Every structure is written in C-alpha cells, then in structure tokens.
CSV table of C-alpha atoms in Angstrom, one decimal:
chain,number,residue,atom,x,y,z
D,1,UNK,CA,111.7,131.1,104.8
D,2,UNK,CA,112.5,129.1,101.5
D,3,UNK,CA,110.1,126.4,100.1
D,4,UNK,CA,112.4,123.5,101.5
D,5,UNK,CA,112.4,125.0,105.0
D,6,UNK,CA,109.1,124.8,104.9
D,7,UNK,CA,108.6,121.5,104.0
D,8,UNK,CA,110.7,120.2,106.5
D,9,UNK,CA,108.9,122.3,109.3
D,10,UNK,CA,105.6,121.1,108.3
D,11,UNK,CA,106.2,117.4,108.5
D,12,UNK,CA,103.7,115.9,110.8
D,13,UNK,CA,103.9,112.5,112.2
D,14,UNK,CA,100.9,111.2,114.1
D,15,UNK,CA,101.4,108.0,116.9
D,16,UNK,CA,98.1,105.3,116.6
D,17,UNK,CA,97.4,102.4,118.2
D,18,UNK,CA,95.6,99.7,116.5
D,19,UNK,CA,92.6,98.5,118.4
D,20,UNK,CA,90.3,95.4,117.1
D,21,UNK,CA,87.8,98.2,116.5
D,22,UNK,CA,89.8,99.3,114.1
D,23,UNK,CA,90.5,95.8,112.2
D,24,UNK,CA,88.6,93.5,109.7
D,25,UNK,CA,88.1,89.9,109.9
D,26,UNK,CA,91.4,88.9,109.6
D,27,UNK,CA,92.4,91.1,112.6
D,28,UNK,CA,94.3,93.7,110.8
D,29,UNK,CA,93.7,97.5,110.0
D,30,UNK,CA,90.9,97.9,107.7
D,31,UNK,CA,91.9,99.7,104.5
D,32,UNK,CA,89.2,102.4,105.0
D,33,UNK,CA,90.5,103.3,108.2
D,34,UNK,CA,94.4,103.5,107.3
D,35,UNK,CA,93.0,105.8,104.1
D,36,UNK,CA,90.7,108.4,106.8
D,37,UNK,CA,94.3,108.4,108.9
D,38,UNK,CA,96.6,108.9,105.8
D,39,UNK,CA,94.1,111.7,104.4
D,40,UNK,CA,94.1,113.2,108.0
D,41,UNK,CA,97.8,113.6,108.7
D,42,UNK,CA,98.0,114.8,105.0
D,43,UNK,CA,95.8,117.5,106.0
D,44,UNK,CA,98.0,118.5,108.9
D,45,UNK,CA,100.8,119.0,107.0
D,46,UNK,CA,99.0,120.7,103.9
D,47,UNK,CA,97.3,122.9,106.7
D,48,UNK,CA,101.1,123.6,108.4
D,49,UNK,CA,102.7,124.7,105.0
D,50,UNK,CA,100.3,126.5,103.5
D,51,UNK,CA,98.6,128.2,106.4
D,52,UNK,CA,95.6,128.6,104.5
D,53,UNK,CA,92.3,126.1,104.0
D,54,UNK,CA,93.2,123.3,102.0
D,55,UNK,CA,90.6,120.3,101.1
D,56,UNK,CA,91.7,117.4,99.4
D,57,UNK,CA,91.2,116.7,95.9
D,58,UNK,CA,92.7,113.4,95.3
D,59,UNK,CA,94.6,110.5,96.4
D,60,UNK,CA,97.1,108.8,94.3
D,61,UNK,CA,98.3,105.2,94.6
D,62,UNK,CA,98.1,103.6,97.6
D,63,UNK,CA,99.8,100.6,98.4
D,64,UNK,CA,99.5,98.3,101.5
D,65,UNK,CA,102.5,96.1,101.6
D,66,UNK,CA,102.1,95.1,104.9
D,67,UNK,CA,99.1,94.0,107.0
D,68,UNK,CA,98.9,96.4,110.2
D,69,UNK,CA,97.2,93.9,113.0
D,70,UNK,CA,95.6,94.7,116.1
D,71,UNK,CA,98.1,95.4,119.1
D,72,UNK,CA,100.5,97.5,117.3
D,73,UNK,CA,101.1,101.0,117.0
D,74,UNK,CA,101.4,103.0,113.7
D,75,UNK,CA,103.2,106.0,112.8
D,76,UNK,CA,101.7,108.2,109.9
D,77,UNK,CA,104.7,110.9,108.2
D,78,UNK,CA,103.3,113.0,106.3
D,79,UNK,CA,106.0,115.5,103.9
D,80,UNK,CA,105.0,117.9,101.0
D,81,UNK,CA,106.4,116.5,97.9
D,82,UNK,CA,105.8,119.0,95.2
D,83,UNK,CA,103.8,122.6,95.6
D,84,UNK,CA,102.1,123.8,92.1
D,85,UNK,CA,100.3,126.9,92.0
D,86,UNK,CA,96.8,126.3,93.4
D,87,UNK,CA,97.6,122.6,94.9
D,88,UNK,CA,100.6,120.4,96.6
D,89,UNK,CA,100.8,117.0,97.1
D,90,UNK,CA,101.8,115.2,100.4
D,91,UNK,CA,103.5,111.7,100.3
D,92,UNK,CA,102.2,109.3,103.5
D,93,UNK,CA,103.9,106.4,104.8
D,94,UNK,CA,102.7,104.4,107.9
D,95,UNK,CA,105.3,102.2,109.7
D,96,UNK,CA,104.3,99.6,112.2
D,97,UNK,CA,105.8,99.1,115.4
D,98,UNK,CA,105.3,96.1,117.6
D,99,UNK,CA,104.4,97.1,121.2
D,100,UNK,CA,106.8,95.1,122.8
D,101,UNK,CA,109.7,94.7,121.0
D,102,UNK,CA,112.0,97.2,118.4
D,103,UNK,CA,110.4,95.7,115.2
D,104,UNK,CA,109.3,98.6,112.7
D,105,UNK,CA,108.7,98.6,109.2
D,106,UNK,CA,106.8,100.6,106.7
D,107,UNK,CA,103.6,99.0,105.9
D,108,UNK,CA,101.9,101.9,103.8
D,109,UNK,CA,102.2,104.8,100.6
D,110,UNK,CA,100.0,106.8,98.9
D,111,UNK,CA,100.3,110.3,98.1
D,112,UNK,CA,97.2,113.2,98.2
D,113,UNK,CA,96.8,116.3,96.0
D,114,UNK,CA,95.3,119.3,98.4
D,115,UNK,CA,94.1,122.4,96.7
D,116,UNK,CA,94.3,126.2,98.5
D,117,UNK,CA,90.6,127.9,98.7
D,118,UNK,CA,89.7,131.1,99.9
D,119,UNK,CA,86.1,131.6,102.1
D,120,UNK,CA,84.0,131.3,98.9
D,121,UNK,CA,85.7,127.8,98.2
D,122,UNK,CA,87.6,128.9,95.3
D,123,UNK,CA,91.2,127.9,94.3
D,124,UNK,CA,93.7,130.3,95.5
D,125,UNK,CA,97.6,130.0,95.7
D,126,UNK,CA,99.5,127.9,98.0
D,127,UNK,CA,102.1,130.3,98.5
C-alpha cells in the first residue's frame, strides 16, 4: 500500500453532541474541550496510519471561527497531512451541524505533530 492510500484509509471522523456540560458561559463549546476532541481524533488517525504508538508533540494553529453552541452535533475529520521520518502531522476540522435542520459548516482547524516511539519511549520511524 502507497503513502496516499494510506492516508485516505486512516481518515477518522468522530460524531459529538454538544451538551451544556460541555459549554462555557455563553453556552457554546468550551475551547479546552474542542482542543481534548481535536487531539483525540488526531490520535485515531495517527494511531490508524502508523500502526505503531504515537504521542503528540504539538499542536499548531488553531482557529475557532465559529462558536459551536449547545444542542448541536460536531463532526471531527481528522487526515494525515505530511509524514517526516520520526513524526506526521494530522490536520482537524470540526463542522457543526444543527440537530434539526441541514445547516453545516466548519467551525474549527488546527493541525497536531505526532511522533512514533518504541516501548522505551524513544522516537522511531513512522513508516
């Protein structure tokens, strides 16, 4: 299997619903919680290219164009973007959907760098 099939095999899209336990004051997702999802789904799809460990070493720009408010649902795609040696990095976006009606748009980016380790913790390669 070439690199690009495996990109497109390990896309991972994970399906949320926002609860008010997952808002702030103004009734919309609280950034800390969209980041833990982002970083989570990044994982996933780290995890499904590689097929080895992977921990996360970074996170680029993230930028929250859109509030997310309580009563929708979010979907998190999650896509390798470039594969170095030791590390890749995996490009999130979070689209809303209303419950109730056909309304979606992307709210969400950011981008996180995962590096490969063997048992002892230690960088090995991706591929």
């Amino acid at each position: 299997m070439d690199i690009e099939e495996r990109i497109q095999q390990s896309e991972t899209r994970m399906f949320r619903p926002i609860f008010p336990g997952d808002t702030n004051h103004y009734d919309t997702l609280h950034g800390g919680n969209a980041m833990f999802m982002m970083d989570e789904v990044a994982f996933m799809a780290a995890t499904r290219f590689s097929r080895k460990r992977v921990v996360t070493v970074s996170s680029d720009r993230i930028d929250f164009n859109k509030p997310i408010p309580a009563g929708t649902i979010v979907e998190l795609i999650a896509r390798v973007v470039h594969v170095g040696n030791t590390s890749l990095k995996v490009l999130v976006e979070i689209f809303i959907e209303e419950m109730y009606s056909e309304h979606r748009e992307k709210a969400i980016t950011g981008t996180f760098t995962f590096v490969a380790i063997d048992e002892h913790k230690n960088p090995i390669k991706v591929l």
